[in-house]
CSV table of C-alpha atoms in Angstrom, one decimal:
chain,number,residue,atom,x,y,z
I,1,MET,CA,-48.3,-224.8,-75.3
I,2,LYS,CA,-45.3,-222.9,-74.0
I,3,LYS,CA,-43.0,-224.5,-71.4
I,4,ALA,CA,-44.5,-222.5,-68.4
I,5,GLU,CA,-48.0,-223.4,-69.5
I,6,LEU,CA,-47.1,-227.1,-69.9
I,7,LEU,CA,-45.7,-227.2,-66.4
I,8,ASN,CA,-48.7,-225.5,-65.0
I,9,ARG,CA,-51.0,-228.0,-66.7
I,10,ILE,CA,-49.0,-230.9,-65.3
I,11,VAL,CA,-49.2,-229.4,-61.8
I,12,GLU,CA,-52.9,-228.7,-62.2
I,13,SER,CA,-53.6,-232.3,-63.3
I,14,GLY,CA,-51.9,-233.7,-60.2
I,15,ILE,CA,-50.9,-236.9,-61.9
I,16,VAL,CA,-48.4,-238.1,-64.4
I,17,ALA,CA,-49.3,-241.7,-65.5
I,18,VAL,CA,-46.1,-243.7,-66.0
I,19,VAL,CA,-46.5,-246.2,-68.9
I,20,ARG,CA,-43.9,-248.9,-68.5
I,21,THR,CA,-44.8,-252.1,-70.4
I,22,SER,CA,-43.0,-255.0,-72.1
I,23,SER,CA,-44.1,-254.1,-75.6
I,24,SER,CA,-44.8,-251.1,-77.8
I,25,ASP,CA,-48.3,-252.4,-78.6
I,26,THR,CA,-49.3,-252.7,-75.0
I,27,ALA,CA,-47.8,-249.3,-74.2
I,28,LYS,CA,-50.0,-247.7,-76.9
I,29,LYS,CA,-53.1,-249.4,-75.5
I,30,ALA,CA,-52.2,-248.5,-71.9
I,31,LEU,CA,-51.6,-244.9,-72.9
I,32,ASP,CA,-55.1,-244.7,-74.5
I,33,ALA,CA,-56.6,-246.3,-71.4
I,34,VAL,CA,-55.3,-243.8,-69.0
I,35,LEU,CA,-56.3,-240.9,-71.2
I,36,ALA,CA,-59.8,-242.3,-71.4
I,37,GLY,CA,-59.8,-242.2,-67.6
I,38,GLY,CA,-59.2,-238.4,-67.6
I,39,VAL,CA,-55.4,-238.3,-67.0
I,40,VAL,CA,-53.9,-235.5,-69.1
I,41,ALA,CA,-50.1,-236.0,-68.5
I,42,VAL,CA,-48.5,-239.3,-69.5
I,43,GLU,CA,-44.9,-240.4,-69.8
I,44,VAL,CA,-43.7,-243.4,-71.9
I,45,THR,CA,-40.6,-244.8,-70.3
I,46,PHE,CA,-37.5,-245.6,-72.2
I,47,THR,CA,-37.7,-249.2,-70.8
I,48,VAL,CA,-40.6,-249.7,-73.3
I,49,PRO,CA,-39.3,-251.3,-76.5
I,50,ASN,CA,-39.0,-248.7,-79.3
I,51,ALA,CA,-40.1,-246.0,-76.9
I,52,PRO,CA,-39.3,-243.1,-79.3
I,53,ASP,CA,-41.5,-244.7,-81.9
I,54,VAL,CA,-44.3,-245.1,-79.4
I,55,ILE,CA,-44.0,-241.4,-78.4
I,56,ARG,CA,-43.8,-240.3,-82.1
I,57,GLU,CA,-46.9,-242.1,-83.1
I,58,ALA,CA,-48.8,-241.0,-80.0
I,59,SER,CA,-47.8,-237.4,-80.4
I,60,ARG,CA,-49.5,-237.3,-83.9
I,61,ASN,CA,-52.9,-238.2,-82.5
I,62,LEU,CA,-53.0,-236.5,-79.1
I,63,PRO,CA,-56.3,-235.1,-77.9
I,64,ASP,CA,-56.3,-231.4,-77.2
I,65,GLY,CA,-54.8,-230.6,-73.8
I,66,VAL,CA,-53.0,-233.9,-73.4
I,67,ILE,CA,-49.3,-233.7,-72.5
I,68,LEU,CA,-47.0,-236.4,-73.6
I,69,GLY,CA,-43.6,-237.0,-72.0
I,70,ALA,CA,-40.7,-239.5,-71.8
I,71,GLY,CA,-39.6,-241.3,-68.7
I,72,THR,CA,-36.4,-243.0,-67.6
I,73,VAL,CA,-34.4,-240.4,-69.6
I,74,THR,CA,-31.1,-241.0,-67.9
I,75,ASP,CA,-28.8,-239.4,-70.3
I,76,ALA,CA,-28.6,-236.7,-73.0
I,77,LYS,CA,-28.7,-239.2,-75.9
I,78,LYS,CA,-32.1,-240.5,-74.7
I,79,CYS,CA,-33.3,-236.9,-74.1
I,80,GLU,CA,-32.4,-236.0,-77.7
I,81,ALA,CA,-34.3,-239.1,-79.0
I,82,ALA,CA,-37.3,-238.2,-76.8
I,83,VAL,CA,-37.5,-234.6,-77.9
I,84,GLU,CA,-37.1,-235.5,-81.6
I,85,ALA,CA,-40.0,-238.0,-81.1
I,86,GLY,CA,-42.2,-235.3,-79.8
I,87,ALA,CA,-41.9,-235.5,-76.0
I,88,GLN,CA,-43.1,-232.4,-74.2
I,89,PHE,CA,-41.4,-233.2,-70.9
I,90,ILE,CA,-38.8,-235.6,-69.7
I,91,VAL,CA,-38.6,-237.5,-66.4
I,92,ALA,CA,-35.6,-239.4,-64.9
I,93,PRO,CA,-34.8,-241.4,-61.8
I,94,ASN,CA,-31.5,-239.5,-61.6
I,95,THR,CA,-30.1,-236.0,-62.0
I,96,ASP,CA,-27.8,-235.7,-65.0
I,97,ALA,CA,-26.5,-232.1,-65.7
I,98,GLU,CA,-25.9,-232.7,-69.4
I,99,THR,CA,-29.5,-234.1,-69.9
I,100,ILE,CA,-31.0,-231.1,-68.1
I,101,ARG,CA,-28.9,-228.7,-70.2
I,102,PHE,CA,-30.1,-230.3,-73.4
I,103,ALA,CA,-33.7,-230.1,-72.3
I,104,LEU,CA,-33.3,-226.4,-71.2
I,105,ASP,CA,-31.8,-225.5,-74.6
I,106,ARG,CA,-34.9,-226.9,-76.3
I,107,ASP,CA,-37.3,-225.3,-73.8
I,108,ILE,CA,-38.5,-228.8,-72.6
I,109,VAL,CA,-40.0,-229.3,-69.1
I,110,THR,CA,-37.5,-231.4,-67.2
I,111,ILE,CA,-38.2,-233.5,-64.0
I,112,PRO,CA,-35.0,-235.2,-62.8
I,113,GLY,CA,-34.9,-237.6,-59.9
I,114,ALA,CA,-33.6,-237.1,-56.4
I,115,LEU,CA,-34.1,-238.3,-52.9
I,116,THR,CA,-31.9,-236.4,-50.4
I,117,PRO,CA,-32.0,-232.6,-49.8
I,118,THR,CA,-28.6,-232.3,-51.3
I,119,GLU,CA,-29.8,-234.1,-54.5
I,120,VAL,CA,-32.9,-231.9,-54.6
I,121,VAL,CA,-30.8,-228.7,-54.5
I,122,THR,CA,-28.4,-230.1,-57.0
I,123,ALA,CA,-31.3,-230.8,-59.4
I,124,ILE,CA,-32.8,-227.3,-59.0
I,125,HIS,CA,-29.4,-225.6,-59.4
I,126,ALA,CA,-28.9,-227.6,-62.6
I,127,GLY,CA,-32.2,-226.1,-63.9
I,128,ALA,CA,-34.9,-228.7,-63.1
I,129,ASP,CA,-38.4,-227.4,-63.3
I,130,ALA,CA,-39.7,-230.0,-60.8
I,131,VAL,CA,-38.0,-232.8,-58.9
I,132,LYS,CA,-39.1,-236.5,-58.9
I,133,ILE,CA,-38.7,-237.9,-55.4
I,134,PHE,CA,-37.9,-241.5,-56.1
I,135,PRO,CA,-38.4,-244.1,-54.7
I,136,ALA,CA,-41.2,-242.4,-52.6
I,137,SER,CA,-42.1,-245.8,-51.1
I,138,ALA,CA,-38.8,-245.6,-49.2
I,139,VAL,CA,-39.7,-242.4,-47.4
I,140,GLY,CA,-43.4,-241.9,-47.4
I,141,PRO,CA,-45.6,-238.8,-47.5
I,142,SER,CA,-44.2,-237.3,-44.3
I,143,TYR,CA,-40.8,-237.0,-46.1
I,144,ILE,CA,-42.4,-234.6,-48.7
I,145,LYS,CA,-43.6,-232.4,-45.8
I,146,ALA,CA,-40.2,-232.5,-44.2
I,147,LEU,CA,-38.4,-231.5,-47.5
I,148,ARG,CA,-40.8,-228.5,-47.9
I,149,GLY,CA,-39.6,-227.1,-44.6
I,150,PRO,CA,-36.2,-225.9,-45.8
I,151,LEU,CA,-37.1,-226.2,-49.5
I,152,PRO,CA,-40.7,-224.9,-49.9
I,153,ASP,CA,-40.5,-223.6,-53.4
I,154,VAL,CA,-39.6,-226.9,-55.1
I,155,LEU,CA,-42.3,-228.7,-57.1
I,156,TYR,CA,-42.1,-232.2,-55.8
I,157,CYS,CA,-43.3,-235.3,-57.7
I,158,PRO,CA,-43.2,-238.4,-55.5
I,159,THR,CA,-43.1,-241.5,-57.6
I,160,GLY,CA,-42.8,-245.2,-56.8
I,161,GLY,CA,-45.3,-246.6,-54.3
I,162,VAL,CA,-48.0,-243.9,-54.8
I,163,GLU,CA,-51.3,-245.8,-54.5
I,164,LEU,CA,-55.0,-245.0,-54.4
I,165,ASP,CA,-55.0,-245.4,-50.6
I,166,ASN,CA,-52.1,-243.0,-50.0
I,167,ILE,CA,-52.1,-240.4,-52.8
I,168,ALA,CA,-54.2,-238.0,-50.7
I,169,GLU,CA,-51.5,-238.1,-48.1
I,170,TYR,CA,-48.8,-237.2,-50.6
I,171,ILE,CA,-51.0,-234.3,-51.9
I,172,THR,CA,-51.8,-232.9,-48.5
I,173,ALA,CA,-48.1,-233.3,-47.5
I,174,GLY,CA,-47.2,-230.8,-50.3
I,175,ALA,CA,-46.6,-232.9,-53.4
I,176,ALA,CA,-47.2,-230.7,-56.5
I,177,PHE,CA,-48.2,-233.8,-58.5
I,178,CYS,CA,-47.5,-237.5,-58.3
I,179,GLY,CA,-46.1,-240.1,-60.7
I,180,ILE,CA,-48.3,-243.2,-60.9
I,181,GLY,CA,-46.9,-246.3,-62.4
I,182,GLY,CA,-47.7,-249.9,-61.5
I,183,SER,CA,-50.7,-249.1,-59.3
I,184,LEU,CA,-52.3,-247.6,-62.4
I,185,VAL,CA,-50.8,-249.2,-65.4
I,186,ASP,CA,-51.0,-252.6,-63.8
I,187,THR,CA,-49.1,-255.3,-65.7
I,188,LYS,CA,-51.6,-258.0,-64.6
I,189,LEU,CA,-54.5,-256.0,-66.1
I,190,ILE,CA,-52.5,-255.5,-69.3
I,191,ALA,CA,-51.7,-259.2,-69.6
I,192,ALA,CA,-55.4,-259.9,-69.3
I,193,GLY,CA,-56.3,-257.2,-71.7
I,194,ARG,CA,-58.4,-255.5,-69.1
I,195,TYR,CA,-57.8,-251.9,-70.2
I,196,ALA,CA,-61.2,-250.6,-69.2
I,197,GLU,CA,-60.1,-251.3,-65.6
I,198,ILE,CA,-57.0,-249.2,-66.1
I,199,SER,CA,-59.3,-246.4,-67.3
I,200,ASP,CA,-61.4,-246.8,-64.2
I,201,ARG,CA,-58.3,-246.6,-61.9
I,202,ALA,CA,-57.3,-243.5,-63.8
I,203,ARG,CA,-60.6,-241.8,-63.0
I,204,ARG,CA,-60.3,-242.8,-59.3
I,205,PHE,CA,-56.8,-241.3,-59.1
I,206,VAL,CA,-58.0,-238.1,-60.7
I,207,GLU,CA,-60.9,-237.9,-58.3
I,208,ALA,CA,-58.6,-238.7,-55.3
I,209,VAL,CA,-56.3,-235.8,-56.1
I,210,HIS,CA,-59.2,-233.4,-56.5
I,211,ARG,CA,-60.7,-234.4,-53.2
I,212,ALA,CA,-57.4,-234.2,-51.4
I,213,ARG,CA,-56.8,-230.7,-52.7
I,214,GLU,CA,-60.3,-229.6,-52.0
I,215,SER,CA,-60.2,-230.8,-48.4
I,216,SER,CA,-56.8,-229.3,-47.7
I,217,GLY,CA,-57.6,-226.0,-49.4
I,218,SER,CA,-54.8,-226.5,-51.9
I,219,GLU,CA,-56.8,-226.7,-55.1
I,220,ARG,CA,-54.6,-225.6,-57.9
């Protein structure tokens, strides 16, 4: 898929599952679990041991339509490693101009992190395709709505504290899509080997986004 199509697919999906685990083995299993639950966009964070290897192996066996990215890509060196491993998009908690330039040069979807309006504008001016609002738990859904007042054309991805009981609020507030980490890829479930429950949560998140868009008339 071309970059514009990839971005559209991410927005349409409404969810990016954030795989952040303590080992490469559990990361692979968690990735498979969220895909089984109907999530189509997944990021493997660079806090996962041997993250590029996990991305590389996963990219070889992706089902049709699944989009694989890298998270916590805080600098250009990590961005290069992610892209070489097969990442189709990159996500970061920060905005780093060199990282964004590298991604742009390779036509990779880039979603840097920001919180304040100044940081959001800085990210967009640097070439961001969407902006990760992090940590969303510090500001809540109403903040997304407030940001969209002066900055309505930005694709916002609130991440950090997005749960099943509040994702609808983020979507109706104007989030283009949401990053879902610990409330989906739950470390306790992983430790217990309960991956089927992660798949079930994934299905519930997908359904929650669909219902929220349907009820608010913002189905994408």
